[in-house]
Coordinates of C-alpha atoms and ligand atoms in Angstrom, one line a residue:
Chain A
M1 CA 55.1 148.9 -144.9
R2 CA 56.6 145.4 -144.5
N3 CA 54.8 142.5 -142.9
V4 CA 56.0 141.8 -139.4
I5 CA 53.7 138.7 -139.2
E6 CA 52.9 136.3 -141.9
L7 CA 50.8 133.1 -141.7
K8 CA 50.6 130.8 -144.6
K9 CA 48.0 128.0 -144.9
I10 CA 47.6 127.5 -141.2
N11 CA 45.6 124.5 -140.1
K12 CA 45.0 123.6 -136.5
I13 CA 43.5 120.3 -135.4
Y14 CA 43.0 119.5 -131.7
G15 CA 42.9 116.0 -130.3
S16 CA 44.4 112.8 -131.7
Q17 CA 41.4 110.4 -131.3
V18 CA 38.6 112.8 -131.7
K19 CA 39.9 115.4 -134.1
T20 CA 38.4 118.9 -134.1
Q21 CA 39.7 121.3 -136.7
V22 CA 39.7 124.8 -135.4
L23 CA 41.6 126.7 -138.1
F24 CA 41.3 126.1 -141.9
D25 CA 44.0 127.0 -144.4
L26 CA 44.2 130.4 -142.8
D27 CA 46.4 133.1 -144.5
L28 CA 47.2 136.3 -142.7
A29 CA 49.7 139.1 -143.0
I30 CA 50.1 142.0 -140.5
E31 CA 51.9 145.2 -141.3
E32 CA 54.5 146.6 -139.1
G33 CA 53.2 149.4 -136.8
S34 CA 49.5 148.6 -137.5
F35 CA 46.7 148.4 -134.9
N36 CA 44.6 145.3 -135.6
S37 CA 41.5 143.9 -133.9
I38 CA 40.2 140.3 -134.2
I39 CA 36.6 139.7 -133.5
G40 CA 34.3 136.7 -133.8
Q41 CA 32.0 134.5 -131.8
S42 CA 33.2 132.5 -128.8
G43 CA 34.8 129.3 -130.0
S44 CA 35.5 130.6 -133.5
G45 CA 39.3 130.1 -133.1
K46 CA 40.5 133.6 -132.2
S47 CA 42.6 132.6 -129.2
T48 CA 44.0 129.6 -131.0
L49 CA 45.1 131.9 -133.9
L50 CA 46.7 134.5 -131.5
N51 CA 48.6 131.7 -129.6
I52 CA 50.0 130.4 -132.8
I53 CA 51.1 133.9 -133.8
G54 CA 52.7 134.2 -130.3
T55 CA 54.5 130.9 -130.8
L56 CA 52.9 129.5 -127.6
D57 CA 51.0 127.0 -129.7
Q58 CA 52.1 125.3 -132.9
P59 CA 50.0 124.9 -136.1
T60 CA 49.2 121.4 -137.2
D61 CA 50.5 122.5 -140.6
G62 CA 51.3 125.8 -142.4
E63 CA 54.1 128.3 -141.9
V64 CA 54.4 131.1 -139.4
Y65 CA 56.8 134.0 -139.9
I66 CA 57.6 136.5 -137.2
N67 CA 59.7 139.5 -138.2
G68 CA 60.8 137.5 -141.3
K69 CA 61.9 134.4 -139.4
R70 CA 60.1 131.1 -139.7
T71 CA 59.0 130.0 -136.2
D72 CA 57.2 126.7 -136.7
Q73 CA 60.6 124.9 -137.0
M74 CA 62.5 126.6 -134.2
N75 CA 63.4 124.8 -131.0
K76 CA 62.0 125.7 -127.6
N77 CA 65.0 127.9 -126.5
E78 CA 65.0 129.8 -129.8
L79 CA 61.2 130.4 -129.4
A80 CA 61.7 131.5 -125.8
T81 CA 64.3 134.1 -127.0
L82 CA 62.1 135.2 -129.9
R83 CA 59.1 135.7 -127.6
N84 CA 61.2 137.6 -125.0
E85 CA 62.6 140.0 -127.6
T86 CA 59.9 140.6 -130.1
I87 CA 56.5 139.8 -128.5
G88 CA 54.6 141.3 -125.6
F89 CA 51.6 139.4 -124.3
I90 CA 48.5 140.8 -122.6
F91 CA 46.0 138.2 -121.6
Q92 CA 42.5 138.5 -120.2
F93 CA 44.0 137.5 -116.8
H94 CA 47.0 139.6 -115.8
Y95 CA 49.3 136.7 -114.8
L96 CA 51.4 139.0 -112.6
L97 CA 53.7 137.1 -110.2
P98 CA 52.0 137.7 -106.8
E99 CA 55.4 137.2 -105.1
F100 CA 56.8 140.3 -106.7
T101 CA 56.0 144.0 -106.7
A102 CA 54.4 145.7 -109.7
L103 CA 57.7 147.3 -110.7
E104 CA 59.5 144.0 -110.3
N105 CA 56.9 142.3 -112.5
V106 CA 57.5 144.9 -115.2
L107 CA 61.3 144.3 -115.0
M108 CA 60.8 140.5 -115.3
P109 CA 61.1 140.2 -119.1
Y110 CA 64.3 142.1 -119.0
R111 CA 65.7 140.0 -116.2
I112 CA 64.8 136.8 -118.0
Q113 CA 67.0 137.8 -120.9
Y114 CA 69.8 139.8 -119.3
G115 CA 69.8 139.1 -115.6
K116 CA 71.0 142.2 -113.9
V117 CA 69.1 145.4 -114.4
P118 CA 71.2 148.5 -115.2
A119 CA 70.1 152.0 -114.2
D120 CA 68.7 153.0 -117.6
K121 CA 66.5 149.9 -117.7
L122 CA 65.2 150.6 -114.2
K123 CA 64.5 154.1 -115.4
R124 CA 62.6 152.7 -118.3
A125 CA 60.5 150.5 -116.1
N126 CA 59.7 153.5 -113.9
E127 CA 58.7 155.5 -117.0
L128 CA 56.4 152.7 -118.1
M129 CA 54.8 152.7 -114.7
A130 CA 54.2 156.4 -115.2
L131 CA 52.9 155.9 -118.7
V132 CA 50.2 153.5 -117.4
G133 CA 49.5 155.8 -114.5
L134 CA 50.8 153.6 -111.7
E135 CA 53.7 155.6 -110.2
K136 CA 52.1 155.6 -106.8
V137 CA 51.5 151.9 -106.5
K138 CA 54.5 150.5 -108.3
N139 CA 56.0 149.1 -105.1
N140 CA 52.8 147.3 -104.1
K141 CA 52.7 143.6 -104.4
A142 CA 50.7 142.6 -107.4
T143 CA 48.0 141.3 -105.2
N144 CA 47.5 144.7 -103.5
M145 CA 46.1 146.4 -106.6
S146 CA 42.8 146.8 -108.3
G147 CA 41.9 144.8 -111.4
G148 CA 42.5 147.8 -113.7
Q149 CA 45.8 148.5 -112.0
Q150 CA 46.9 144.9 -112.4
Q151 CA 46.0 144.9 -116.1
R152 CA 47.9 148.2 -116.7
T153 CA 50.9 146.7 -114.9
A154 CA 50.7 143.7 -117.3
I155 CA 50.6 146.2 -120.2
A156 CA 53.8 147.9 -118.9
R157 CA 55.4 144.5 -118.5
A158 CA 54.5 143.6 -122.1
L159 CA 56.3 146.8 -123.2
M160 CA 59.4 146.4 -121.1
N161 CA 61.7 144.8 -123.8
S162 CA 60.3 147.2 -126.5
P163 CA 58.8 144.4 -128.5
K164 CA 57.8 144.9 -132.1
I165 CA 54.5 143.1 -131.6
I166 CA 51.9 143.1 -128.8
L167 CA 49.4 140.4 -128.7
A168 CA 46.4 141.0 -126.5
D169 CA 43.6 138.4 -125.9
E170 CA 40.5 140.2 -124.6
P171 CA 42.7 142.5 -122.4
T172 CA 39.8 144.3 -120.9
G173 CA 37.5 141.3 -120.6
N174 CA 37.6 141.5 -116.8
L175 CA 37.4 145.3 -116.5
D176 CA 34.5 147.7 -116.2
S177 CA 33.6 150.0 -119.2
E178 CA 35.4 153.1 -117.9
T179 CA 38.6 151.2 -117.2
T180 CA 38.3 149.5 -120.6
E181 CA 38.2 152.9 -122.2
T182 CA 41.4 154.0 -120.4
V183 CA 43.2 150.9 -121.3
Y184 CA 42.3 151.1 -125.0
N185 CA 43.3 154.7 -125.2
L186 CA 46.6 153.7 -123.6
L187 CA 47.2 151.0 -126.1
R188 CA 46.4 153.3 -129.0
D189 CA 48.8 155.9 -127.7
I190 CA 51.6 153.4 -127.4
N191 CA 50.9 152.2 -130.9
K192 CA 51.2 155.8 -132.2
E193 CA 54.2 156.8 -130.2
M194 CA 56.3 153.7 -130.3
G195 CA 55.2 152.2 -133.5
T196 CA 54.4 148.9 -131.9
T197 CA 52.3 146.5 -133.9
F198 CA 49.1 145.5 -132.0
I199 CA 46.8 142.5 -132.5
I200 CA 43.9 142.7 -130.1
I201 CA 41.1 140.1 -129.7
T202 CA 37.9 141.8 -128.4
H203 CA 34.3 141.0 -128.4
D204 CA 33.4 144.7 -128.1
R205 CA 32.5 145.9 -131.6
R206 CA 32.6 149.5 -130.6
I207 CA 36.3 149.1 -129.5
A208 CA 37.1 147.0 -132.6
E209 CA 35.9 149.8 -134.8
T210 CA 38.6 152.2 -133.6
A211 CA 41.3 149.8 -135.0
D212 CA 43.1 150.3 -138.3
R213 CA 42.0 146.9 -139.4
I214 CA 39.2 144.5 -138.3
I215 CA 39.5 140.8 -138.9
E216 CA 36.5 138.7 -138.2
I217 CA 37.0 135.0 -137.6
K218 CA 34.1 132.6 -138.3
D219 CA 34.5 128.8 -137.8
G220 CA 38.2 129.0 -138.2
R221 CA 38.3 131.1 -141.4
I222 CA 38.6 134.8 -142.0
A223 CA 35.1 136.0 -142.7
L224 CA 35.7 139.7 -142.9
D225 CA 38.9 141.8 -143.3
I226 CA 38.5 145.6 -143.5
Chain B
M1 CA 70.7 131.6 -112.7
K2 CA 70.4 134.6 -110.4
L3 CA 66.8 135.2 -111.5
S4 CA 65.9 131.5 -110.8
F5 CA 67.5 131.9 -107.4
N6 CA 65.6 135.1 -106.8
I7 CA 62.3 133.6 -107.8
A8 CA 62.9 130.5 -105.7
L9 CA 63.5 132.7 -102.7
R10 CA 60.3 134.7 -103.3
F11 CA 58.3 131.5 -103.8
L12 CA 59.6 130.1 -100.4
N13 CA 59.0 133.4 -98.8
S14 CA 55.5 133.8 -100.1
S15 CA 54.3 130.6 -98.4
K16 CA 56.2 130.8 -95.2
G17 CA 54.1 128.2 -93.4
Q18 CA 54.7 125.6 -96.0
T19 CA 58.4 126.4 -96.3
F20 CA 58.7 126.1 -92.5
L21 CA 56.9 122.7 -92.5
I22 CA 59.2 121.2 -95.2
A23 CA 62.3 122.6 -93.5
L24 CA 61.0 121.2 -90.2
G25 CA 60.5 117.8 -91.9
I26 CA 64.1 117.8 -93.1
A27 CA 65.2 119.0 -89.7
I28 CA 63.5 116.2 -87.9
G29 CA 65.1 113.7 -90.3
V30 CA 68.6 115.3 -89.7
S31 CA 68.1 115.5 -85.9
V32 CA 67.0 111.9 -85.7
Q33 CA 70.1 110.9 -87.7
I34 CA 72.4 113.0 -85.5
F35 CA 70.8 111.8 -82.3
I36 CA 70.8 108.1 -83.2
G37 CA 74.3 108.3 -84.7
S38 CA 75.7 110.0 -81.6
L39 CA 73.9 107.6 -79.4
I40 CA 75.2 104.5 -81.2
Q41 CA 78.7 105.9 -81.6
G42 CA 78.7 106.9 -77.9
L43 CA 77.4 103.4 -77.0
Q44 CA 80.1 101.7 -79.0
I45 CA 82.9 103.9 -77.7
D46 CA 81.7 103.3 -74.1
L47 CA 81.5 99.6 -74.7
V48 CA 84.9 99.4 -76.3
D49 CA 86.3 101.6 -73.6
T50 CA 84.9 99.5 -70.7
T51 CA 85.9 96.3 -72.4
I52 CA 89.4 97.1 -73.6
G53 CA 90.1 100.6 -72.6
S54 CA 92.0 99.6 -69.5
Q55 CA 93.6 96.6 -71.0
P56 CA 96.5 96.1 -73.3
Q57 CA 95.2 96.0 -76.9
I58 CA 98.3 94.4 -78.3
T59 CA 100.4 91.9 -76.3
I60 CA 103.8 90.4 -77.2
T61 CA 104.6 87.1 -75.5
S62 CA 107.3 84.5 -76.0
T63 CA 106.7 81.1 -77.4
S64 CA 110.0 79.8 -76.2
D65 CA 110.1 77.1 -73.5
D66 CA 110.7 79.5 -70.6
K67 CA 108.2 82.0 -72.0
L68 CA 110.7 84.8 -71.3
I69 CA 111.7 87.8 -73.3
G70 CA 115.2 89.0 -72.9
D71 CA 116.8 92.3 -74.0
Y72 CA 113.5 94.0 -73.7
E73 CA 114.6 97.6 -73.2
S74 CA 115.6 98.1 -76.8
R75 CA 112.5 96.3 -78.1
L76 CA 110.3 98.6 -76.0
S77 CA 111.9 101.8 -77.4
D78 CA 111.9 100.3 -80.9
I79 CA 108.2 99.7 -80.8
S80 CA 107.3 103.1 -79.5
S81 CA 109.4 104.8 -82.1
D82 CA 108.8 102.6 -85.1
Y83 CA 105.1 102.1 -85.2
E84 CA 102.6 104.8 -85.9
G85 CA 99.6 104.8 -83.6
V86 CA 101.1 103.0 -80.7
K87 CA 100.3 104.9 -77.5
H88 CA 101.6 103.2 -74.4
V89 CA 104.2 100.5 -74.3
S90 CA 104.9 98.7 -71.0
P91 CA 106.8 95.6 -69.9
S92 CA 105.3 93.0 -67.6
A93 CA 106.8 90.1 -65.6
D94 CA 104.0 87.8 -64.5
G95 CA 103.9 84.6 -62.6
P96 CA 101.4 82.5 -60.7
A97 CA 101.6 82.1 -56.9
L98 CA 99.7 81.3 -53.7
V99 CA 99.1 83.6 -50.9
T100 CA 98.3 82.4 -47.4
S101 CA 96.2 84.2 -44.9
D102 CA 94.5 82.8 -41.8
E103 CA 95.4 79.3 -42.9
E104 CA 93.6 79.8 -46.2
N105 CA 95.3 79.7 -49.6
Y106 CA 94.4 82.1 -52.4
S107 CA 95.7 81.6 -55.9
I108 CA 97.0 84.8 -57.4
L109 CA 98.8 86.2 -60.4
V110 CA 101.8 88.3 -59.5
R111 CA 102.1 91.0 -62.0
G112 CA 105.4 92.9 -62.1
L113 CA 104.9 96.2 -63.8
S114 CA 106.8 99.3 -64.4
F115 CA 104.1 101.5 -62.8
E116 CA 105.1 104.6 -64.7
A117 CA 104.8 102.9 -68.1
A118 CA 101.8 100.9 -67.1
E119 CA 99.9 103.9 -65.9
G120 CA 98.7 104.7 -69.5
I121 CA 97.2 101.2 -69.8
Y122 CA 95.9 100.3 -66.4
K123 CA 95.4 103.8 -64.9
T124 CA 96.5 102.3 -61.5
K125 CA 96.4 105.7 -59.8
E126 CA 92.7 106.1 -60.6
R127 CA 92.0 102.6 -59.6
L128 CA 93.7 102.8 -56.3
V129 CA 91.0 103.0 -53.6
E130 CA 93.3 103.0 -50.6
G131 CA 97.0 103.4 -49.9
S132 CA 99.7 104.2 -52.4
L133 CA 101.7 102.6 -55.2
P134 CA 104.6 100.2 -54.3
E135 CA 107.9 102.1 -54.3
N136 CA 110.3 99.7 -52.8
K137 CA 111.1 96.1 -53.4
N138 CA 108.6 93.5 -52.1
E139 CA 105.8 96.0 -51.9
V140 CA 102.5 95.1 -53.5
L141 CA 98.9 96.2 -54.3
I142 CA 96.0 93.8 -54.0
G143 CA 92.5 93.9 -55.3
T144 CA 89.3 94.7 -53.3
T145 CA 88.0 91.2 -53.7
L146 CA 91.1 89.5 -52.4
K147 CA 91.1 92.0 -49.5
D148 CA 87.5 91.2 -48.6
E149 CA 87.9 87.5 -48.9
S150 CA 91.3 87.1 -47.1
G151 CA 91.0 90.0 -44.6
I152 CA 94.5 91.3 -45.6
Q153 CA 94.9 95.0 -44.8
I154 CA 97.2 97.7 -45.9
G155 CA 100.6 97.4 -44.1
D156 CA 100.2 93.6 -43.6
E157 CA 103.1 91.4 -44.5
V158 CA 101.9 88.3 -46.4
D159 CA 103.6 85.1 -47.3
V160 CA 103.6 84.2 -51.0
L161 CA 104.6 80.8 -52.4
T162 CA 105.7 80.8 -56.1
S163 CA 105.1 77.9 -58.4
S164 CA 108.8 76.9 -58.2
G165 CA 108.5 76.6 -54.4
E166 CA 110.1 79.8 -53.3
N167 CA 108.7 81.7 -50.4
Q168 CA 108.6 85.5 -50.3
A169 CA 107.2 88.0 -47.8
L170 CA 105.4 90.9 -49.4
T171 CA 104.1 94.1 -47.9
V172 CA 100.7 95.4 -49.0
T173 CA 100.8 99.2 -49.7
G174 CA 97.5 99.7 -51.3
I175 CA 94.2 98.3 -52.6
F176 CA 92.9 98.6 -56.2
D177 CA 89.6 98.2 -57.8
F178 CA 89.5 97.4 -61.6
Q179 CA 85.8 96.8 -61.5
V180 CA 86.3 93.3 -62.7
A181 CA 85.8 90.7 -60.0
N182 CA 88.2 88.2 -61.5
L183 CA 91.1 90.8 -61.6
N184 CA 90.2 92.1 -58.2
S185 CA 90.6 88.7 -56.6
S186 CA 93.6 87.3 -58.5
W187 CA 95.9 90.2 -59.5
V188 CA 98.7 91.2 -57.2
L189 CA 100.6 94.2 -58.6
T190 CA 104.2 94.8 -57.8
T191 CA 107.3 96.4 -59.3
L192 CA 109.1 94.7 -62.2
E193 CA 112.2 94.0 -60.0
T194 CA 110.2 92.3 -57.3
A195 CA 108.5 89.9 -59.8
Q196 CA 111.7 89.3 -61.6
S197 CA 113.6 88.3 -58.5
M198 CA 110.6 86.3 -57.0
F199 CA 110.4 84.2 -60.2
S200 CA 114.1 84.2 -61.0
Y201 CA 113.5 85.8 -64.4
D202 CA 116.8 87.8 -64.0
D203 CA 116.6 90.6 -66.5
R204 CA 113.9 89.2 -68.6
I205 CA 110.1 89.7 -68.7
T206 CA 107.1 87.7 -69.8
G207 CA 105.2 90.2 -71.9
I208 CA 105.2 93.6 -73.6
E209 CA 101.8 95.3 -73.5
M210 CA 100.6 98.3 -75.4
Q211 CA 97.7 100.4 -76.3
V212 CA 97.0 102.1 -79.6
E213 CA 95.4 105.4 -80.6
D214 CA 92.6 103.8 -82.7
V215 CA 91.6 100.5 -81.1
F216 CA 90.1 99.4 -84.4
L217 CA 93.5 99.5 -86.0
A218 CA 95.0 97.2 -83.4
D219 CA 95.0 94.2 -85.8
T220 CA 96.9 95.9 -88.6
I221 CA 99.4 97.5 -86.2
S222 CA 99.8 94.1 -84.5
S223 CA 100.6 92.3 -87.7
D224 CA 103.1 95.1 -88.7
I225 CA 104.8 94.5 -85.4
Q226 CA 104.7 90.7 -85.8
A227 CA 106.4 91.0 -89.2
D228 CA 109.5 92.5 -87.5
L229 CA 109.6 90.2 -84.5
P230 CA 111.9 87.1 -84.2
E231 CA 110.2 83.8 -84.6
D232 CA 109.8 83.0 -80.9
L233 CA 107.8 86.2 -80.1
L234 CA 104.1 86.4 -80.8
A235 CA 102.0 89.6 -81.1
E236 CA 98.3 89.3 -80.3
N237 CA 95.6 91.9 -80.4
W238 CA 92.3 92.3 -78.7
K239 CA 90.3 91.7 -81.8
D240 CA 91.4 88.1 -82.0
Q241 CA 90.1 87.5 -78.5
N242 CA 86.8 89.5 -78.8
A243 CA 85.1 88.2 -81.9
S244 CA 81.7 88.3 -80.4
L245 CA 82.1 91.9 -79.2
L246 CA 83.2 92.9 -82.7
S247 CA 80.3 91.3 -84.4
G248 CA 78.0 92.9 -81.9
L249 CA 79.4 96.3 -82.7
N250 CA 79.1 95.6 -86.4
G251 CA 75.5 94.7 -86.0
Q252 CA 74.9 97.9 -84.2
S253 CA 76.5 99.9 -86.9
V254 CA 74.6 98.2 -89.6
S255 CA 71.2 98.8 -87.9
S256 CA 72.2 102.4 -87.2
Y257 CA 72.9 102.9 -90.9
M258 CA 69.7 101.2 -91.8
I259 CA 67.7 103.5 -89.6
Q260 CA 69.5 106.5 -91.0
V261 CA 69.0 105.5 -94.6
F262 CA 65.2 104.9 -94.1
V263 CA 64.9 108.2 -92.3
M264 CA 66.5 110.0 -95.2
I265 CA 64.3 108.1 -97.8
S266 CA 61.2 109.2 -96.0
V267 CA 62.5 112.8 -95.9
L268 CA 63.3 112.5 -99.6
L269 CA 59.8 111.3 -100.5
G270 CA 58.2 114.0 -98.3
I271 CA 60.1 116.8 -99.9
A272 CA 59.6 115.5 -103.4
S273 CA 55.9 115.2 -102.9
V274 CA 55.5 118.7 -101.3
L275 CA 57.7 120.3 -104.0
A276 CA 55.7 118.5 -106.7
I277 CA 52.6 120.2 -105.3
T278 CA 54.3 123.6 -105.4
V279 CA 54.8 123.2 -109.1
V280 CA 51.1 122.9 -109.4
Q281 CA 50.6 125.8 -107.0
K282 CA 53.0 128.0 -109.0
S283 CA 52.0 126.8 -112.5
R284 CA 50.5 130.2 -113.4
Q285 CA 53.8 131.9 -112.6
I286 CA 55.8 129.3 -114.4
G287 CA 53.5 129.5 -117.4
I288 CA 53.7 133.3 -117.7
L289 CA 57.5 133.2 -117.2
K290 CA 57.7 130.8 -120.1
A291 CA 55.4 132.9 -122.2
M292 CA 57.7 135.8 -121.5
G293 CA 60.7 133.7 -122.6
I294 CA 62.2 132.1 -119.6
R295 CA 64.1 128.9 -120.7
D296 CA 63.0 125.5 -119.5
S297 CA 66.3 125.0 -117.8
A298 CA 66.0 128.3 -115.8
A299 CA 62.4 127.3 -114.9
S300 CA 63.7 124.0 -113.5
L301 CA 66.5 125.7 -111.6
I302 CA 63.8 127.6 -109.6
F303 CA 62.8 124.3 -108.0
V304 CA 66.3 122.9 -107.7
F305 CA 67.2 126.1 -105.7
Q306 CA 64.1 125.7 -103.6
G307 CA 65.3 122.2 -102.8
L308 CA 68.8 123.4 -102.0
M309 CA 67.6 126.2 -99.8
L310 CA 65.1 124.0 -98.0
G311 CA 67.9 121.4 -97.5
I312 CA 70.3 124.0 -96.0
A313 CA 67.6 125.5 -93.8
G314 CA 66.5 122.0 -92.7
A315 CA 70.1 120.9 -92.1
I316 CA 70.9 123.9 -89.9
L317 CA 67.6 123.5 -88.0
G318 CA 68.2 119.7 -87.7
I319 CA 71.7 120.1 -86.3
L320 CA 70.3 122.5 -83.6
L321 CA 67.4 120.1 -82.9
G322 CA 69.7 117.1 -82.8
L323 CA 72.2 118.7 -80.5
G324 CA 69.3 119.9 -78.3
L325 CA 67.9 116.4 -78.2
A326 CA 71.4 115.0 -77.3
Y327 CA 71.8 117.6 -74.6
V328 CA 68.4 116.9 -73.1
F329 CA 69.2 113.2 -73.2
T330 CA 72.5 113.5 -71.4
R331 CA 70.9 115.8 -68.9
F332 CA 67.9 113.8 -68.0
A333 CA 68.5 110.1 -68.9
L334 CA 70.8 109.5 -65.9
N335 CA 72.1 106.6 -63.9
P336 CA 71.5 106.7 -60.2
D337 CA 75.0 108.1 -59.7
G338 CA 74.2 111.1 -62.0
T339 CA 76.2 110.0 -65.0
P340 CA 74.4 109.7 -68.4
V341 CA 72.9 106.3 -69.2
V342 CA 74.8 106.4 -72.5
P343 CA 77.5 109.0 -73.0
L344 CA 76.8 110.5 -76.4
Y345 CA 79.6 110.9 -78.8
I346 CA 79.3 114.2 -80.6
N347 CA 81.3 113.8 -83.8
P348 CA 81.5 117.0 -85.9
G349 CA 82.5 115.0 -89.0
F350 CA 79.5 112.8 -88.6
I351 CA 77.2 115.8 -88.1
A352 CA 78.6 117.6 -91.1
L353 CA 78.1 114.4 -93.1
S354 CA 74.4 114.1 -92.1
A355 CA 73.8 117.8 -92.9
G356 CA 75.6 117.5 -96.2
F357 CA 73.6 114.3 -97.0
A358 CA 70.3 116.1 -96.2
I359 CA 71.2 119.0 -98.5
V360 CA 72.1 116.6 -101.3
V361 CA 69.0 114.6 -100.8
S362 CA 66.7 117.7 -100.7
T363 CA 68.3 118.9 -103.9
L364 CA 67.8 115.5 -105.5
A365 CA 64.2 115.4 -104.4
A366 CA 63.7 118.8 -106.1
L367 CA 64.7 117.2 -109.4
I368 CA 61.3 115.6 -109.8
P369 CA 59.4 118.9 -109.6
A370 CA 62.1 120.6 -111.6
R371 CA 61.5 118.1 -114.4
K372 CA 57.8 118.7 -114.1
S373 CA 58.2 122.4 -114.3
S374 CA 60.5 122.0 -117.3
K375 CA 57.8 120.1 -119.1
L376 CA 55.0 122.6 -118.3
N377 CA 53.7 124.1 -121.5
P378 CA 52.6 127.8 -121.0
I379 CA 49.6 127.3 -123.3
E380 CA 48.1 124.9 -120.8
V381 CA 48.2 127.6 -118.1
I382 CA 47.0 130.4 -120.4
R383 CA 44.2 128.4 -121.9
N384 CA 42.8 127.3 -118.6
A385 CA 42.8 130.7 -116.9
Ligands
ADP1 N1 43.2 122.1 -126.2 C1 42.0 122.0 -126.9 N2 41.6 120.8 -127.2 C2 40.5 120.6 -127.9 N3 39.8 121.6 -128.4 C3 40.1 122.9 -128.1 C4 41.3 123.1 -127.3 N4 41.5 124.5 -127.2 C5 40.4 125.0 -127.9 N5 39.7 124.1 -128.4 C6 38.5 124.3 -129.2 O1 38.8 125.1 -130.3 C7 37.8 126.0 -130.6 C8 38.4 127.4 -130.7 O2 38.8 127.8 -129.4 P1 39.4 129.3 -129.1 O3 40.5 129.5 -130.1 O4 39.7 129.4 -127.7 O5 38.2 130.2 -129.5 P2 37.9 131.7 -129.2 O6 39.1 132.3 -128.6 O7 37.5 132.3 -130.5 O8 36.7 131.7 -128.2 C9 36.7 125.8 -129.5 O9 35.7 125.1 -130.1 C10 37.4 125.1 -128.4 O10 36.5 124.3 -127.8
MG2 MG1 39.4 133.2 -126.6

């Protein structure tokens, strides 16, 4: 399998006066279609790493390749298009737009890129809502849903543009254990059925162990990779 | 573009109270502009109208020794056909005289007019408070002041002594009131023929008087006419004789513009600051939209559209409010006789200008938050969740 993500010698230093180095010469390659988990103590640099992969943050030096294209030299508009087409984000907080309904939130990535929504895309959004089990509440405003429902809506939204990669930063951090289980099963199913590459940060070892690959970050370096 | 508009609409809709307050702020600005503008324009029109509305605005006189203009018929028709914006053209044959009543002499100005042509300028029919206009030779109108002072009544025959020593008996057929004491006491209006024969002008007159459509163009029209006149004729306009009125009007206009500019600046600052706050309020939404790949320009457009929509809503509301204010003012700020203290001048062009200005200003004000939103980095939002 080819690598859909490649990081070469990534260093990340925060601050200009007081410098704190968070990532050290980090190399990482992620295979297409794989299901990966990142674990590590709080403050070890997991989110920083994921945000660099997602092109939301830039490394201080080193090279980032997404889908074979080098991203650390792209301009803001190129990055925006790349993110829209190839990366789906799921964060600890759902970040749904409270002014829109759940279904409209799911359609948002499509509308950002293409504007008008044709019938087949609307159908896809509806299918995604069914996939995450939210057919009944899809026309609710994002604020009129439970935490689990909001997070599942965010998952459906991340899938809307059929991205190659989904990056999830503690996606169940705000959910109870039962809902956590449902959400992870859902993510695994999507990985199997659609071949989407997943990188999930979690502090739950039990969940992490169900992944194809576990990467542990310690003080900005990869301490374990199995 | 459409998505930005859509998001802008939803943002405005989701905080209706705030949206209404900003729109109201703009509306108050617009309504104050419209009200003050209409008031000042009404005031000026009223002032100009009472000062020069019932007067000739351009007068042609002769500088020759006898001060007489011959061959005037063709000149009258030339002027009304050749110059754009000339409204009423009327000949006059004037001469000073004395009238005697009860052993008392009153000095008068006999004004021979063609009543039909002069109606447009002097509105004699409206000014007539008693009796009727002279129809036959040696019939005259006198003013209310002269009537009160001399005791002359309608139907009286009075003796008039011209400056050249001729005596003439004239019959009073009516009394006028021009609402200017000086005119009411000295003017005696009669037909052109009566005055011409009294003063032995033959077929000549002493002046050509006219009014123009736009009183403020009187000076340019006057100089156009002057250019075509023979050397011994002089065209003069009201502006030459009313410099202080003009500078008063000018001062009024300038202060009105100043008020309007400052009202609009305060509206601009208000909108800019409120919209700047909305960027902070909506930073989560902007952040995630950017993470999902919305371009900075589209993110900025959201706020530009908000400014535009607020401007349009505020302008419409402001027009309604301003017109309402104007209506209330003309209904309740009244003189004892029931007429408005100041007749407002509702000028659709001016209202459209104020509204358009408010919309432009609101959109400009939105550029500040638009820039802010363009600069917002999604990582800031996501890191600080
Ligand atoms: N913007 C920033 N400025 C300075 N230090 C930061 C910033 N963001 C994160 N850090 C620091 O970088 C380290 C790694 O943070 P993070 O990647 O969020 O860790 P994790 O996700 O593993 O908890 C932490 O020590 C954190 O304090
Ligand atoms: Mg983290």
